[in-house]
mmCIF file with all atom_site columns, C-alpha atoms in Angstrom:
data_model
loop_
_atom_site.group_PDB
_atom_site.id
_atom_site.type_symbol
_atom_site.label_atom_id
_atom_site.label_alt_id
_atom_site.label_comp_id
_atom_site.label_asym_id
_atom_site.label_entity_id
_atom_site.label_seq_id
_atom_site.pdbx_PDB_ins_code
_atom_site.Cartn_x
_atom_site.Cartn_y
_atom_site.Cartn_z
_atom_site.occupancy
_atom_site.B_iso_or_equiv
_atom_site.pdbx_formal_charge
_atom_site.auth_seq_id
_atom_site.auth_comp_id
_atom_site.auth_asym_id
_atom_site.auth_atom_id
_atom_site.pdbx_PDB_model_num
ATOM 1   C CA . UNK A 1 1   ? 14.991  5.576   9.311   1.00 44.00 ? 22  UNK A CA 1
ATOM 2   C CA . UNK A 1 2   ? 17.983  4.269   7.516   1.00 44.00 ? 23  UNK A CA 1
ATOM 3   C CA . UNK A 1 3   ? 21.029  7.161   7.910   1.00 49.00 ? 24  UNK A CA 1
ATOM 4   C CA . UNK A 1 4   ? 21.644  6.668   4.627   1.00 71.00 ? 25  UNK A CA 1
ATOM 5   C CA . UNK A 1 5   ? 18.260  7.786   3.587   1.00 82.00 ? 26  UNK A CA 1
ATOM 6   C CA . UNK A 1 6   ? 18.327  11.637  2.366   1.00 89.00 ? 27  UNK A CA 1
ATOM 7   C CA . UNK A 1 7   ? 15.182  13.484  2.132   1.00 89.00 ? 28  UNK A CA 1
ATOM 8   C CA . UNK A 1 8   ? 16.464  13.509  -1.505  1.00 93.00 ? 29  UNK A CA 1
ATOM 9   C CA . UNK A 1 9   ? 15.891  10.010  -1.826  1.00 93.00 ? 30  UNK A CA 1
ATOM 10  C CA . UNK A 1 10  ? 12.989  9.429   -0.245  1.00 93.00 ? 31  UNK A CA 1
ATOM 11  C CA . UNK A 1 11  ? 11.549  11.616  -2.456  1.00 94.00 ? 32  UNK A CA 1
ATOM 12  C CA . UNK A 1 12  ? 13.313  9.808   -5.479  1.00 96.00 ? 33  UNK A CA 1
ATOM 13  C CA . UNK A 1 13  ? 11.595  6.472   -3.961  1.00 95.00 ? 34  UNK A CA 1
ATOM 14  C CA . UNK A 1 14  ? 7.950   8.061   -4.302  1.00 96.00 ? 35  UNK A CA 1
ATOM 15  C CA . UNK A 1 15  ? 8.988   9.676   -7.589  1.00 96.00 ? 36  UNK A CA 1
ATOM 16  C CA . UNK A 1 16  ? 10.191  6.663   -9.533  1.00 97.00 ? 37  UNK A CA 1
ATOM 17  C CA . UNK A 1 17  ? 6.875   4.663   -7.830  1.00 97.00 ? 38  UNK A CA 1
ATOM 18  C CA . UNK A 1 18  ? 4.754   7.351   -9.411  1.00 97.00 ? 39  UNK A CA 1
ATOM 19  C CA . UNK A 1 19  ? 6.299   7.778   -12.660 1.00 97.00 ? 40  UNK A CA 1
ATOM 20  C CA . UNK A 1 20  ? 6.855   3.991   -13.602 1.00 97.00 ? 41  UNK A CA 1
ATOM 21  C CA . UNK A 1 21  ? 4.266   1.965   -11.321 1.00 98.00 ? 42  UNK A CA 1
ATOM 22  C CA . UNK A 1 22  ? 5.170   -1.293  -11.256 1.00 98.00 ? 43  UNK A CA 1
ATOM 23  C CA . UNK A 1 23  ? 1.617   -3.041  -9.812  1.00 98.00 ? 44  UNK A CA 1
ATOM 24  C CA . UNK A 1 24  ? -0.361  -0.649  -11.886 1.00 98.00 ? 45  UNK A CA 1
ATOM 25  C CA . UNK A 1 25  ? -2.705  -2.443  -14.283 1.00 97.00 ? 46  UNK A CA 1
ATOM 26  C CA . UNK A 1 26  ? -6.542  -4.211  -14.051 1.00 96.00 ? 47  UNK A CA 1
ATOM 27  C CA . UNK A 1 27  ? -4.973  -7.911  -13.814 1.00 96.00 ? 48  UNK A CA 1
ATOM 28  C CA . UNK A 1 28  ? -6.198  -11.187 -15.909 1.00 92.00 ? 49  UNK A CA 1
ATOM 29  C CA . UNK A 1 29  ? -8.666  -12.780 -15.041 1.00 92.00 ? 50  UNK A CA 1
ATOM 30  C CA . UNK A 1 30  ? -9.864  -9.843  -12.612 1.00 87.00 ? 51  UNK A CA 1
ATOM 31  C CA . UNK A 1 31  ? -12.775 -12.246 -11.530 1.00 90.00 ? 52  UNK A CA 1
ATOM 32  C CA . UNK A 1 32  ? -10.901 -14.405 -9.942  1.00 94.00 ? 53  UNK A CA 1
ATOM 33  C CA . UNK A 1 33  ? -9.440  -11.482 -7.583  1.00 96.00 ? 54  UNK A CA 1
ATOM 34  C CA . UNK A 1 34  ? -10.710 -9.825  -4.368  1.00 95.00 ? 55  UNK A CA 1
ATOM 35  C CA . UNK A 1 35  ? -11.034 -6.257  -5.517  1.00 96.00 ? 56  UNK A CA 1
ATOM 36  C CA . UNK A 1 36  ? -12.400 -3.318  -3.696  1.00 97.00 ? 57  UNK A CA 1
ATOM 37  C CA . UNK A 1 37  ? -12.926 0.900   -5.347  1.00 97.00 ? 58  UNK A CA 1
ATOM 38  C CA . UNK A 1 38  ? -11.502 3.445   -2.968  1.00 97.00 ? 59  UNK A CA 1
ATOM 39  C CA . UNK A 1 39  ? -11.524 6.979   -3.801  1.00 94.00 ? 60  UNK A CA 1
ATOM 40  C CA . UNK A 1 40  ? -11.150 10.180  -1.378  1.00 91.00 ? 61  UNK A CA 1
ATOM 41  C CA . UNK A 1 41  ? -13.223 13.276  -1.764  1.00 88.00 ? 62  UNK A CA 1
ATOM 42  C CA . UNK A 1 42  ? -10.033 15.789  -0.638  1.00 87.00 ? 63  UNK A CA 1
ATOM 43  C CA . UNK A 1 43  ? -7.671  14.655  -3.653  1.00 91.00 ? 64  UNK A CA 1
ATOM 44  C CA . UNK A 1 44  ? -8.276  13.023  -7.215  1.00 95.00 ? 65  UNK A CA 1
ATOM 45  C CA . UNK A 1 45  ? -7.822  9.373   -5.791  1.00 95.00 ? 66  UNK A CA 1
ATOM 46  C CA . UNK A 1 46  ? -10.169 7.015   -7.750  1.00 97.00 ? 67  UNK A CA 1
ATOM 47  C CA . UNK A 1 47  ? -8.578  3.241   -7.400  1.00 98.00 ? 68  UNK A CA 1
ATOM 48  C CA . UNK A 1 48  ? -9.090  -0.284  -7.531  1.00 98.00 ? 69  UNK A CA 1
ATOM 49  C CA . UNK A 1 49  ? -7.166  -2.714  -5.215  1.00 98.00 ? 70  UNK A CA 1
ATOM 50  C CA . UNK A 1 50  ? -7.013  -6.006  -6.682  1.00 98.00 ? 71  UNK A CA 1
ATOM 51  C CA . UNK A 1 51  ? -5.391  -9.094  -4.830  1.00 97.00 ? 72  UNK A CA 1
ATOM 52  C CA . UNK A 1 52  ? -5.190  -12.856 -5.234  1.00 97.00 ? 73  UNK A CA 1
ATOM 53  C CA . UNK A 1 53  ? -5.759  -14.131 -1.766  1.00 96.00 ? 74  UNK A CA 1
ATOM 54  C CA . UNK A 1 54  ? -5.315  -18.260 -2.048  1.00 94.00 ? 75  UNK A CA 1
ATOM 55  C CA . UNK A 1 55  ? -4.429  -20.541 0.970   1.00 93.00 ? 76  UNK A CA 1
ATOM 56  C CA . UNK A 1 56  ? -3.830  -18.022 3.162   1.00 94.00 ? 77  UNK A CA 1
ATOM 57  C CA . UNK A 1 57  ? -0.984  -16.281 0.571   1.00 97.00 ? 78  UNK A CA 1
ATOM 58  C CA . UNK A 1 58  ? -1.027  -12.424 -1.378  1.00 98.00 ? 79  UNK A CA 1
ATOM 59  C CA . UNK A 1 59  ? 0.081   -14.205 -4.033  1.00 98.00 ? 80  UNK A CA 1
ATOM 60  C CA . UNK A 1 60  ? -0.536  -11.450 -6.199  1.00 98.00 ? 81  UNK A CA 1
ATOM 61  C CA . UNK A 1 61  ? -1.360  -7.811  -6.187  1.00 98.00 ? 82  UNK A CA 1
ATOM 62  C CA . UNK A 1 62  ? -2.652  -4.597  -8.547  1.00 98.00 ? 83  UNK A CA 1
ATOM 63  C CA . UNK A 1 63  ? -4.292  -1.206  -8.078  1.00 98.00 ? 84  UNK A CA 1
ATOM 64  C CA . UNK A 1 64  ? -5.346  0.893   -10.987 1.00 98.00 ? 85  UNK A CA 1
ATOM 65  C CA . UNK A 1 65  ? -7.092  4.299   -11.175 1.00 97.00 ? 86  UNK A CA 1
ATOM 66  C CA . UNK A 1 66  ? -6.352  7.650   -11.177 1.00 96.00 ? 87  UNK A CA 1
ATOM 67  C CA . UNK A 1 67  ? -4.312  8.789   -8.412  1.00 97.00 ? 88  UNK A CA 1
ATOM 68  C CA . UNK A 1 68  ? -1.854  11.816  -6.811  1.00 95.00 ? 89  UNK A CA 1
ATOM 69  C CA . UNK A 1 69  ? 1.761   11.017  -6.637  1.00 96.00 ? 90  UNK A CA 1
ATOM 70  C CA . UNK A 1 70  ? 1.605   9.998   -2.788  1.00 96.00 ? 91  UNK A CA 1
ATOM 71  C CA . UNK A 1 71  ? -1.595  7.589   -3.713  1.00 97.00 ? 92  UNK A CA 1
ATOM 72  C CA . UNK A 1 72  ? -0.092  6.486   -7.132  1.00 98.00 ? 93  UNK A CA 1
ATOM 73  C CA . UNK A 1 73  ? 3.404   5.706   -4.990  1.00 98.00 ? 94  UNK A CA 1
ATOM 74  C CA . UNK A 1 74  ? 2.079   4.189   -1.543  1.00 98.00 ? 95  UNK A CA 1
ATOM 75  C CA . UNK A 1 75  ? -0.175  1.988   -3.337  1.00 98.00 ? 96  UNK A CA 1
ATOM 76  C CA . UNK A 1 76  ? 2.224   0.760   -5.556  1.00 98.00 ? 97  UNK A CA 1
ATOM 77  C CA . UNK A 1 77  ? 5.048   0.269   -2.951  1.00 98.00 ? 98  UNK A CA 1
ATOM 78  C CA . UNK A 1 78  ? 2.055   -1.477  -1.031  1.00 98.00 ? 99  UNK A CA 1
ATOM 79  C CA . UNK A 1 79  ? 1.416   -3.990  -3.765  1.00 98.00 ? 100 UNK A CA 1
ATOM 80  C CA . UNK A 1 80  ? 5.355   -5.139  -4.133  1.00 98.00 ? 101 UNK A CA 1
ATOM 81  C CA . UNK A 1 81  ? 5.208   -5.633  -0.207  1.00 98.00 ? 102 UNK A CA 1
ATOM 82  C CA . UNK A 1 82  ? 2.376   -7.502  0.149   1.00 98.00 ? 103 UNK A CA 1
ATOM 83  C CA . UNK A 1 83  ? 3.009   -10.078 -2.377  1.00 98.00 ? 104 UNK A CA 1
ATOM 84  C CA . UNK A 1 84  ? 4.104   -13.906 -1.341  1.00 98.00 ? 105 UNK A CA 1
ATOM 85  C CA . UNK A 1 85  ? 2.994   -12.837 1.787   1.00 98.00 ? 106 UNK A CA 1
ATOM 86  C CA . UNK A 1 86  ? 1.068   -14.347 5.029   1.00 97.00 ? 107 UNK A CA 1
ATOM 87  C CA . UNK A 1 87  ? -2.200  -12.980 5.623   1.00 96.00 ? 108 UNK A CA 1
ATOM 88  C CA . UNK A 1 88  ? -0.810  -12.537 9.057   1.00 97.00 ? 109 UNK A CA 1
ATOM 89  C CA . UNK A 1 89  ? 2.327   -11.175 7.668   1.00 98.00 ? 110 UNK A CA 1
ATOM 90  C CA . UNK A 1 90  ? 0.642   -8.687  5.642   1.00 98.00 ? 111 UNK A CA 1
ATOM 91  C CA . UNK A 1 91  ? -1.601  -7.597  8.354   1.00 97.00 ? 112 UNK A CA 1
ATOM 92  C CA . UNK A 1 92  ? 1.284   -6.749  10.457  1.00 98.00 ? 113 UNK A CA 1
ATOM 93  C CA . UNK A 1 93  ? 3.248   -4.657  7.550   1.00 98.00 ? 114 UNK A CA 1
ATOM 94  C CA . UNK A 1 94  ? 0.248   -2.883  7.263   1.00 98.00 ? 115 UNK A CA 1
ATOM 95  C CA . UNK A 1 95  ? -0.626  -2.668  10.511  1.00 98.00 ? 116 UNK A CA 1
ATOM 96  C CA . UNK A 1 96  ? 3.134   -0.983  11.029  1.00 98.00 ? 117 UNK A CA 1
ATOM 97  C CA . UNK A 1 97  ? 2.624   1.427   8.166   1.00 98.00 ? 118 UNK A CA 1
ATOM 98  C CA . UNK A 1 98  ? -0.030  2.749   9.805   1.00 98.00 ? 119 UNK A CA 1
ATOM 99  C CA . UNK A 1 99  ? 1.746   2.980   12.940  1.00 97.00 ? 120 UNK A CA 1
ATOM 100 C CA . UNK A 1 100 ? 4.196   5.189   11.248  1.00 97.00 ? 121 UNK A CA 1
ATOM 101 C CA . UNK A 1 101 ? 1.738   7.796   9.738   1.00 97.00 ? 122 UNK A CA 1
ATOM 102 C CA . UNK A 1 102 ? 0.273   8.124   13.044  1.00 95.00 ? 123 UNK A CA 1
ATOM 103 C CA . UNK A 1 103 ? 3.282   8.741   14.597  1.00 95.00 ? 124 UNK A CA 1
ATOM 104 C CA . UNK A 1 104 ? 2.775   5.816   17.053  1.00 96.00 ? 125 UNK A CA 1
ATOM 105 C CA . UNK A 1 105 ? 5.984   3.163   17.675  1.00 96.00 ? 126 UNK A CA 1
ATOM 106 C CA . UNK A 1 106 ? 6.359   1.154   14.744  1.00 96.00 ? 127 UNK A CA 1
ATOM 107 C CA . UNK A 1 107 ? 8.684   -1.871  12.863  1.00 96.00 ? 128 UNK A CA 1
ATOM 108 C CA . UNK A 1 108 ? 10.319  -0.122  10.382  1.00 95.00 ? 129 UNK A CA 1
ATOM 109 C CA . UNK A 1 109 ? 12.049  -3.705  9.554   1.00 95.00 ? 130 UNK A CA 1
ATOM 110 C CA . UNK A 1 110 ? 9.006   -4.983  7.748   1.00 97.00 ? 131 UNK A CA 1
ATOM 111 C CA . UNK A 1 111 ? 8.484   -1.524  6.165   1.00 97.00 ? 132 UNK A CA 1
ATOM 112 C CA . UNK A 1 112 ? 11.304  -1.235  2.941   1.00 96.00 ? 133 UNK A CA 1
ATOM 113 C CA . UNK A 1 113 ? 10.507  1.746   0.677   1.00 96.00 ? 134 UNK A CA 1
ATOM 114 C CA . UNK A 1 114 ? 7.265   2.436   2.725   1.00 97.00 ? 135 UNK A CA 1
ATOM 115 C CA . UNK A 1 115 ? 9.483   4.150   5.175   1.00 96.00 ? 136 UNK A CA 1
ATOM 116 C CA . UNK A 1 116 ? 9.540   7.099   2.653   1.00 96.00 ? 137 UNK A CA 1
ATOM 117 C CA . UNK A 1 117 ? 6.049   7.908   3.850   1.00 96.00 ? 138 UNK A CA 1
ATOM 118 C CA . UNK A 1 118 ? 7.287   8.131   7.415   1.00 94.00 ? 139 UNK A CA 1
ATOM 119 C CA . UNK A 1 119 ? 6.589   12.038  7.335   1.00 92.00 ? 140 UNK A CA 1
ATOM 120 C CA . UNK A 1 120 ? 3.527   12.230  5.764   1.00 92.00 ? 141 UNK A CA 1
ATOM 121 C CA . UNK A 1 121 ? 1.799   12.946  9.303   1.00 88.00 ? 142 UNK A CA 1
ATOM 122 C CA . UNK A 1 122 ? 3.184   16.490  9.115   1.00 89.00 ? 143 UNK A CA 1
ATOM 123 C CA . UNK A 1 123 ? 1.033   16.897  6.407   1.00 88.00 ? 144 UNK A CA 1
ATOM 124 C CA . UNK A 1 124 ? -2.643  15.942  7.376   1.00 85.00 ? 145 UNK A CA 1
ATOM 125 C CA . UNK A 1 125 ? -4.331  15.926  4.196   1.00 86.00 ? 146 UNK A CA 1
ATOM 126 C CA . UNK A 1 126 ? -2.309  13.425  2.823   1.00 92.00 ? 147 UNK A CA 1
ATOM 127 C CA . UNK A 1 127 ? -2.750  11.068  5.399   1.00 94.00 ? 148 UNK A CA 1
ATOM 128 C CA . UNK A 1 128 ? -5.733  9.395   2.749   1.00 94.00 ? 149 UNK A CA 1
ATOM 129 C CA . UNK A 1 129 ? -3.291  9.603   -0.300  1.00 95.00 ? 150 UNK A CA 1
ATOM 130 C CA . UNK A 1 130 ? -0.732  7.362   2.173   1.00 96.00 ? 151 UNK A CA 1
ATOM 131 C CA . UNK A 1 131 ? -3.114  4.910   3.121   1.00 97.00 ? 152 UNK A CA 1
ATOM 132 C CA . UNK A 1 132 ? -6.055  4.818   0.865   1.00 97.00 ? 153 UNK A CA 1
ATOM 133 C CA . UNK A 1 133 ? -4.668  1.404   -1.002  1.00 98.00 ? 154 UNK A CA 1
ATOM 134 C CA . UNK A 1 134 ? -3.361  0.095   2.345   1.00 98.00 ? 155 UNK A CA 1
ATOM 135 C CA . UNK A 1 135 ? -6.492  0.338   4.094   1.00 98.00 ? 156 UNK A CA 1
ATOM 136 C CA . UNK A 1 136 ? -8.150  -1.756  0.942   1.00 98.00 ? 157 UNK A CA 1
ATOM 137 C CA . UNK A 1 137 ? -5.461  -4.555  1.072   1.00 98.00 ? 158 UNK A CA 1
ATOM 138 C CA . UNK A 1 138 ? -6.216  -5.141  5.198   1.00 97.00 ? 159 UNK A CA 1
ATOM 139 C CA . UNK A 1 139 ? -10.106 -4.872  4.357   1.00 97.00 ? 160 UNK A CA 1
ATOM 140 C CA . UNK A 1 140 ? -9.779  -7.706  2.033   1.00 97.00 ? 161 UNK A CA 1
ATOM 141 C CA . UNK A 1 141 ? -7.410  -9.961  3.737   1.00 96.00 ? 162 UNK A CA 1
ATOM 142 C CA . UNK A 1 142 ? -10.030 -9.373  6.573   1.00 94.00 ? 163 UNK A CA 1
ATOM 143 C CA . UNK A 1 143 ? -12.888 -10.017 5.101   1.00 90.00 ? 164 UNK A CA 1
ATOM 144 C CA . UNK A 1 144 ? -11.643 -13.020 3.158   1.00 79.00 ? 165 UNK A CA 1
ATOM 145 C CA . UNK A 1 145 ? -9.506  -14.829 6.034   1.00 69.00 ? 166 UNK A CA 1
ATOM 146 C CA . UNK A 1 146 ? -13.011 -14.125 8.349   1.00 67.00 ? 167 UNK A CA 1
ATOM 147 C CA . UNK A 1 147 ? -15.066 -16.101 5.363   1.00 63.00 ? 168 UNK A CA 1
ATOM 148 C CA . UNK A 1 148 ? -12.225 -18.806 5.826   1.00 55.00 ? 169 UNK A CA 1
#
């Protein structure tokens, strides 16, 4: 973690996420986007993950729902990372992220305002909020780069 980084602003990170989402919205054209529903039955997470997957690019991503502050920011901090990214690229971020909530060694170079969530293992049940939109982005760029 950056010295610079305060509790104080890492909460200020996941507060300005939540309060003014900036991937939050059902895109255009939703059909032509991979989209899977996540929801978790310990919080009031209830999302869709959308992403544009083309020529092996995020070339756009969205969630939308109803979600806690941790889902609402994560996902939403998720979507501005993975887009104009590699498949492979994106696999890694993630890949890191979760590295970090587990408390295993992790890149935090490819991580930018995700860090915030570098704590959130001290609190278990919000290990789901954390991840839930993450774990939908890798299943998708999965499951499309396997039908490839």
């Amino acid at each position: 973690m950056p010295i610079s980084l305060s509790p104080q602003m890492m909460r200020q990170i996941i507060m300005d996420h939540y309060d003014n989402p900036q991937y939050k919205k059902t895109p255009e054209n939703a059909g032509i986007f991979e989209k899977i529903h996540m929801h978790s039955s310990n919080c009031i997470d209830d999302i869709n993950v959308y992403a544009l997957l083309e020529n092996g690019l995020v070339k756009e991503a969205y969630w939308d729902g109803v979600a806690c502050t941790i889902s609402t920011s994560s996902t939403d901090i998720m979507c501005g990372l993975m887009i104009g990214k590699s498949w492979e690229d994106a696999k890694y971020i993630i890949d890191q992220y979760n590295h970090m909530i587990h408390e295993e060694p992790y890149d935090d170079s490819v991580l930018d305002e995700a860090i915030v969530f570098m704590n959130t293992s001290k609190q278990a049940a919000r290990i789901r909020c954390a991840t839930i939109g993450w774990d939908a982005m890798h299943e998708m760029i999965c499951k499309h780069d396997h039908e490839k």
